């Protein structure tokens, strides 16, 4: 729950911080990208402390997962308030650390999505096997995959139209790489080379990669290209 609240607060700070702040000037500490980093610095510190407190299979560690809610709220509030006093240099160091950790997080998300898609695929295929080989659920797999690919291709086309204007060579290159990778990995997954390939898993990963590409391009600092 705290993560959703923090995400909402971070979005408000990034896009509407200066308009809702009574101190909407350069000294506004919870406005723009700096506000986002201060909020998630507090969240990162909270979860790091909780991770340390729950090391080991102890009664205290178990209770830390389910109790001490008032203390957690007070601690998070203190960390968020304390983030306002974090100097700009400290924010830049924290932001650079987040860039590297985010790559590991994205890799973990891809692995989790692939596992989910394979489980989904096997579940629906097994239902067809129980129906004496009917293609009712296999048809559903193809329909979902087709829908995901359609949305992904439409997203890429829209990004080429609105986020790859003249002079935005990096955006164009990123979108081209995304499209080539999606086609290449899809072809590989349905070829004899990939013995356990599944079109549904490829469609899920393709949709996720297209979303990541949009998120990256929309967050680019060059306003003329996003």
mmCIF file of C-alpha atoms in Angstrom:
data_model
loop_
_atom_site.group_PDB
_atom_site.id
_atom_site.type_symbol
_atom_site.label_atom_id
_atom_site.label_comp_id
_atom_site.label_asym_id
_atom_site.label_seq_id
_atom_site.Cartn_x
_atom_site.Cartn_y
_atom_site.Cartn_z
ATOM 1 C CA UNK A 1 0.000 0.000 0.000
ATOM 2 C CA UNK A 2 2.819 2.376 0.881
ATOM 3 C CA UNK A 3 4.391 1.825 -2.540
ATOM 4 C CA UNK A 4 1.190 2.869 -4.330
ATOM 5 C CA UNK A 5 0.839 5.953 -2.143
ATOM 6 C CA UNK A 6 4.495 6.866 -2.710
ATOM 7 C CA UNK A 7 4.110 6.377 -6.467
ATOM 8 C CA UNK A 8 1.086 8.668 -6.517
ATOM 9 C CA UNK A 9 2.938 11.271 -4.469
ATOM 10 C CA UNK A 10 5.964 11.021 -6.770
ATOM 11 C CA UNK A 11 3.810 11.555 -9.865
ATOM 12 C CA UNK A 12 2.147 14.554 -8.215
ATOM 13 C CA UNK A 13 5.550 15.990 -7.274
ATOM 14 C CA UNK A 14 6.955 15.509 -10.772
ATOM 15 C CA UNK A 15 4.105 16.901 -12.846
ATOM 16 C CA UNK A 16 2.125 19.174 -10.516
ATOM 17 C CA UNK A 17 4.535 19.923 -7.679
ATOM 18 C CA UNK A 18 5.113 23.556 -8.558
ATOM 19 C CA UNK A 19 1.464 24.275 -9.248
ATOM 20 C CA UNK A 20 0.264 22.896 -5.894
ATOM 21 C CA UNK A 21 3.178 24.116 -3.800
ATOM 22 C CA UNK A 22 2.949 27.387 -1.928
ATOM 23 C CA UNK A 23 6.702 27.745 -2.424
ATOM 24 C CA UNK A 24 6.744 27.144 -6.173
ATOM 25 C CA UNK A 25 10.218 28.382 -6.914
ATOM 26 C CA UNK A 26 13.720 26.977 -7.160
ATOM 27 C CA UNK A 27 13.762 26.193 -3.431
ATOM 28 C CA UNK A 28 10.807 23.800 -3.728
ATOM 29 C CA UNK A 29 12.381 20.578 -2.490
ATOM 30 C CA UNK A 30 9.511 18.257 -3.432
ATOM 31 C CA UNK A 31 8.987 19.488 -6.984
ATOM 32 C CA UNK A 32 10.022 17.866 -10.259
ATOM 33 C CA UNK A 33 12.616 15.102 -10.493
ATOM 34 C CA UNK A 34 14.218 16.145 -7.185
ATOM 35 C CA UNK A 35 10.899 15.580 -5.422
ATOM 36 C CA UNK A 36 10.589 12.110 -6.940
ATOM 37 C CA UNK A 37 14.089 11.164 -5.770
ATOM 38 C CA UNK A 38 13.493 12.494 -2.252
ATOM 39 C CA UNK A 39 10.275 10.474 -1.909
ATOM 40 C CA UNK A 40 11.830 7.245 -3.126
ATOM 41 C CA UNK A 41 14.967 7.835 -1.089
ATOM 42 C CA UNK A 42 12.733 7.627 1.973
ATOM 43 C CA UNK A 43 11.040 4.497 0.623
ATOM 44 C CA UNK A 44 14.389 2.868 -0.163
ATOM 45 C CA UNK A 45 15.702 3.581 3.333
ATOM 46 C CA UNK A 46 12.523 2.155 4.903
ATOM 47 C CA UNK A 47 12.676 -1.103 2.950
ATOM 48 C CA UNK A 48 16.405 -1.469 3.561
ATOM 49 C CA UNK A 49 15.841 -1.148 7.316
ATOM 50 C CA UNK A 50 12.960 -3.631 7.159
ATOM 51 C CA UNK A 51 15.110 -6.077 5.171
ATOM 52 C CA UNK A 52 17.821 -5.900 7.827
ATOM 53 C CA UNK A 53 15.269 -6.264 10.631
ATOM 54 C CA UNK A 54 13.734 -9.394 9.067
ATOM 55 C CA UNK A 55 16.965 -11.320 8.500
ATOM 56 C CA UNK A 56 16.701 -14.809 9.910
ATOM 57 C CA UNK A 57 13.834 -17.097 10.844
ATOM 58 C CA UNK A 58 12.912 -15.523 14.164
ATOM 59 C CA UNK A 59 9.695 -14.508 15.885
ATOM 60 C CA UNK A 60 10.763 -10.865 15.771
ATOM 61 C CA UNK A 61 11.386 -11.065 12.012
ATOM 62 C CA UNK A 62 7.967 -12.636 11.457
ATOM 63 C CA UNK A 63 6.252 -9.971 13.553
ATOM 64 C CA UNK A 64 8.061 -7.238 11.636
ATOM 65 C CA UNK A 65 6.186 -8.384 8.529
ATOM 66 C CA UNK A 66 2.775 -8.176 10.157
ATOM 67 C CA UNK A 67 3.094 -5.716 13.017
ATOM 68 C CA UNK A 68 4.615 -2.453 14.214
ATOM 69 C CA UNK A 69 2.464 -0.533 11.738
ATOM 70 C CA UNK A 70 2.362 2.657 13.760
ATOM 71 C CA UNK A 71 6.144 2.594 14.125
ATOM 72 C CA UNK A 72 6.528 1.979 10.391
ATOM 73 C CA UNK A 73 4.288 4.935 9.534
ATOM 74 C CA UNK A 74 6.208 7.187 11.929
ATOM 75 C CA UNK A 75 9.547 5.972 10.524
ATOM 76 C CA UNK A 76 8.431 6.509 6.912
ATOM 77 C CA UNK A 77 7.121 9.976 7.735
ATOM 78 C CA UNK A 78 10.434 10.880 9.361
ATOM 79 C CA UNK A 79 12.392 9.580 6.372
ATOM 80 C CA UNK A 80 10.231 11.561 3.941
ATOM 81 C CA UNK A 81 10.638 14.732 5.973
ATOM 82 C CA UNK A 82 14.356 14.086 6.353
ATOM 83 C CA UNK A 83 14.670 13.713 2.589
ATOM 84 C CA UNK A 84 14.013 17.434 2.267
ATOM 85 C CA UNK A 85 17.400 18.092 3.886
ATOM 86 C CA UNK A 86 19.304 15.774 1.548
ATOM 87 C CA UNK A 87 21.745 17.929 -0.483
ATOM 88 C CA UNK A 88 21.659 17.967 -4.253
ATOM 89 C CA UNK A 89 24.940 16.034 -4.489
ATOM 90 C CA UNK A 90 23.455 13.269 -2.357
ATOM 91 C CA UNK A 91 20.395 13.155 -4.618
ATOM 92 C CA UNK A 92 22.591 12.785 -7.698
ATOM 93 C CA UNK A 93 24.503 9.894 -6.094
ATOM 94 C CA UNK A 94 21.222 8.212 -5.124
ATOM 95 C CA UNK A 95 19.846 8.729 -8.632
ATOM 96 C CA UNK A 96 22.933 7.159 -10.220
ATOM 97 C CA UNK A 97 22.665 4.158 -7.911
ATOM 98 C CA UNK A 98 19.021 3.779 -8.904
ATOM 99 C CA UNK A 99 19.969 3.678 -12.587
ATOM 100 C CA UNK A 100 22.126 0.596 -12.056
ATOM 101 C CA UNK A 101 19.771 -1.147 -9.662
ATOM 102 C CA UNK A 102 16.876 -0.491 -12.053
ATOM 103 C CA UNK A 103 18.560 -2.636 -14.724
ATOM 104 C CA UNK A 104 18.574 -5.605 -12.339
ATOM 105 C CA UNK A 105 14.965 -4.883 -11.418
ATOM 106 C CA UNK A 106 13.907 -4.801 -15.088
ATOM 107 C CA UNK A 107 15.715 -8.091 -15.695
ATOM 108 C CA UNK A 108 13.897 -9.619 -12.739
ATOM 109 C CA UNK A 109 10.575 -8.363 -14.124
ATOM 110 C CA UNK A 110 11.246 -9.944 -17.526
ATOM 111 C CA UNK A 111 12.095 -13.290 -15.912
ATOM 112 C CA UNK A 112 8.952 -13.104 -13.760
ATOM 113 C CA UNK A 113 6.794 -12.268 -16.797
ATOM 114 C CA UNK A 114 8.278 -15.139 -18.818
ATOM 115 C CA UNK A 115 7.553 -17.545 -15.957
ATOM 116 C CA UNK A 116 3.999 -16.187 -15.688
ATOM 117 C CA UNK A 117 3.424 -16.501 -19.443
ATOM 118 C CA UNK A 118 4.748 -20.089 -19.543
ATOM 119 C CA UNK A 119 2.520 -21.077 -16.602
ATOM 120 C CA UNK A 120 -0.440 -19.387 -18.300
ATOM 121 C CA UNK A 121 0.330 -21.141 -21.582
ATOM 122 C CA UNK A 122 0.668 -24.581 -19.963
ATOM 123 C CA UNK A 123 -2.521 -24.100 -17.954
ATOM 124 C CA UNK A 124 -4.622 -23.377 -21.037
ATOM 125 C CA UNK A 125 -2.985 -26.119 -23.101
ATOM 126 C CA UNK A 126 -3.674 -28.685 -20.406
ATOM 127 C CA UNK A 127 -7.355 -27.740 -20.451
ATOM 128 C CA UNK A 128 -7.491 -28.595 -24.144
ATOM 129 C CA UNK A 129 -5.835 -31.929 -23.417
ATOM 130 C CA UNK A 130 -8.616 -32.655 -20.943
ATOM 131 C CA UNK A 131 -11.157 -31.897 -23.705
ATOM 132 C CA UNK A 132 -9.884 -34.702 -25.961
ATOM 133 C CA UNK A 133 -7.567 -32.489 -27.961
ATOM 134 C CA UNK A 134 -9.976 -29.664 -28.762
ATOM 135 C CA UNK A 135 -8.429 -26.327 -29.737
ATOM 136 C CA UNK A 136 -10.747 -24.194 -27.654
ATOM 137 C CA UNK A 137 -8.045 -23.013 -25.221
ATOM 138 C CA UNK A 138 -5.243 -23.116 -27.779
ATOM 139 C CA UNK A 139 -7.359 -20.753 -29.861
ATOM 140 C CA UNK A 140 -7.628 -18.491 -26.828
ATOM 141 C CA UNK A 141 -3.837 -18.509 -26.515
ATOM 142 C CA UNK A 142 -3.497 -17.411 -30.138
ATOM 143 C CA UNK A 143 -6.182 -14.740 -29.677
ATOM 144 C CA UNK A 144 -4.465 -13.259 -26.623
ATOM 145 C CA UNK A 145 -1.085 -13.358 -28.374
ATOM 146 C CA UNK A 146 -2.587 -11.660 -31.438
ATOM 147 C CA UNK A 147 -4.133 -8.946 -29.255
ATOM 148 C CA UNK A 148 -0.835 -8.304 -27.454
ATOM 149 C CA UNK A 149 1.084 -8.121 -30.730
ATOM 150 C CA UNK A 150 -1.530 -5.791 -32.216
ATOM 151 C CA UNK A 151 -1.326 -3.408 -29.271
ATOM 152 C CA UNK A 152 2.483 -3.567 -29.343
ATOM 153 C CA UNK A 153 2.717 -2.789 -33.057
ATOM 154 C CA UNK A 154 0.185 0.013 -32.702
ATOM 155 C CA UNK A 155 2.242 1.429 -29.836
ATOM 156 C CA UNK A 156 5.449 1.305 -31.868
ATOM 157 C CA UNK A 157 3.718 2.981 -34.824
ATOM 158 C CA UNK A 158 2.387 5.772 -32.590
ATOM 159 C CA UNK A 159 5.813 6.285 -31.032
ATOM 160 C CA UNK A 160 7.403 6.517 -34.467
ATOM 161 C CA UNK A 161 4.788 9.130 -35.327
ATOM 162 C CA UNK A 162 4.961 11.279 -32.189
ATOM 163 C CA UNK A 163 8.280 10.489 -30.460
ATOM 164 C CA UNK A 164 10.647 10.077 -33.394
ATOM 165 C CA UNK A 165 10.518 13.480 -35.055
ATOM 166 C CA UNK A 166 13.327 14.955 -37.134
ATOM 167 C CA UNK A 167 16.417 15.440 -35.021
ATOM 168 C CA UNK A 168 15.466 12.674 -32.564
ATOM 169 C CA UNK A 169 17.904 10.082 -33.850
ATOM 170 C CA UNK A 170 18.246 8.330 -30.485
ATOM 171 C CA UNK A 171 14.488 7.829 -30.235
ATOM 172 C CA UNK A 172 14.340 6.441 -33.757
ATOM 173 C CA UNK A 173 17.225 4.057 -33.075
ATOM 174 C CA UNK A 174 15.657 2.821 -29.835
ATOM 175 C CA UNK A 175 12.302 2.179 -31.504
ATOM 176 C CA UNK A 176 13.976 0.405 -34.424
ATOM 177 C CA UNK A 177 15.916 -1.837 -32.025
ATOM 178 C CA UNK A 178 12.713 -2.580 -30.118
ATOM 179 C CA UNK A 179 10.890 -3.576 -33.293
ATOM 180 C CA UNK A 180 13.753 -5.717 -34.621
ATOM 181 C CA UNK A 181 14.221 -7.428 -31.252
ATOM 182 C CA UNK A 182 10.488 -8.181 -30.969
ATOM 183 C CA UNK A 183 10.348 -9.714 -34.462
ATOM 184 C CA UNK A 184 13.608 -11.608 -33.986
ATOM 185 C CA UNK A 185 12.769 -13.134 -30.612
ATOM 186 C CA UNK A 186 9.256 -14.027 -31.777
ATOM 187 C CA UNK A 187 10.637 -15.819 -34.824
ATOM 188 C CA UNK A 188 13.145 -17.609 -32.602
ATOM 189 C CA UNK A 189 10.490 -18.711 -30.113
ATOM 190 C CA UNK A 190 8.353 -20.425 -32.790
ATOM 191 C CA UNK A 191 11.302 -22.003 -34.607
ATOM 192 C CA UNK A 192 12.647 -25.523 -33.980
ATOM 193 C CA UNK A 193 15.699 -23.946 -32.345
ATOM 194 C CA UNK A 194 13.647 -23.031 -29.247
ATOM 195 C CA UNK A 195 12.395 -26.413 -28.110
ATOM 196 C CA UNK A 196 10.250 -24.953 -25.331
ATOM 197 C CA UNK A 197 9.295 -21.715 -27.061
ATOM 198 C CA UNK A 198 5.778 -20.338 -26.672
ATOM 199 C CA UNK A 199 4.098 -17.626 -28.711
ATOM 200 C CA UNK A 200 2.222 -16.359 -25.652
ATOM 201 C CA UNK A 201 5.438 -15.790 -23.705
ATOM 202 C CA UNK A 202 6.923 -13.902 -26.662
ATOM 203 C CA UNK A 203 3.794 -11.748 -26.963
ATOM 204 C CA UNK A 204 3.850 -10.872 -23.251
ATOM 205 C CA UNK A 205 7.534 -9.929 -23.345
ATOM 206 C CA UNK A 206 7.029 -7.919 -26.545
ATOM 207 C CA UNK A 207 4.220 -5.881 -24.963
ATOM 208 C CA UNK A 208 6.350 -5.284 -21.872
ATOM 209 C CA UNK A 209 9.385 -4.186 -23.906
ATOM 210 C CA UNK A 210 7.242 -1.763 -25.922
ATOM 211 C CA UNK A 211 5.917 -0.280 -22.670
ATOM 212 C CA UNK A 212 9.474 0.106 -21.333
ATOM 213 C CA UNK A 213 10.506 1.831 -24.578
ATOM 214 C CA UNK A 214 7.598 4.266 -24.260
ATOM 215 C CA UNK A 215 8.403 4.932 -20.608
ATOM 216 C CA UNK A 216 12.029 5.671 -21.467
ATOM 217 C CA UNK A 217 11.202 7.972 -24.388
ATOM 218 C CA UNK A 218 8.457 9.813 -22.506
ATOM 219 C CA UNK A 219 10.879 10.486 -19.650
ATOM 220 C CA UNK A 220 13.654 11.833 -21.878
ATOM 221 C CA UNK A 221 14.826 15.330 -20.889
ATOM 222 C CA UNK A 222 14.606 16.604 -24.492
ATOM 223 C CA UNK A 223 11.093 18.091 -24.574
ATOM 224 C CA UNK A 224 11.167 18.400 -28.352
ATOM 225 C CA UNK A 225 11.421 14.611 -28.700
ATOM 226 C CA UNK A 226 8.764 13.527 -26.224
#
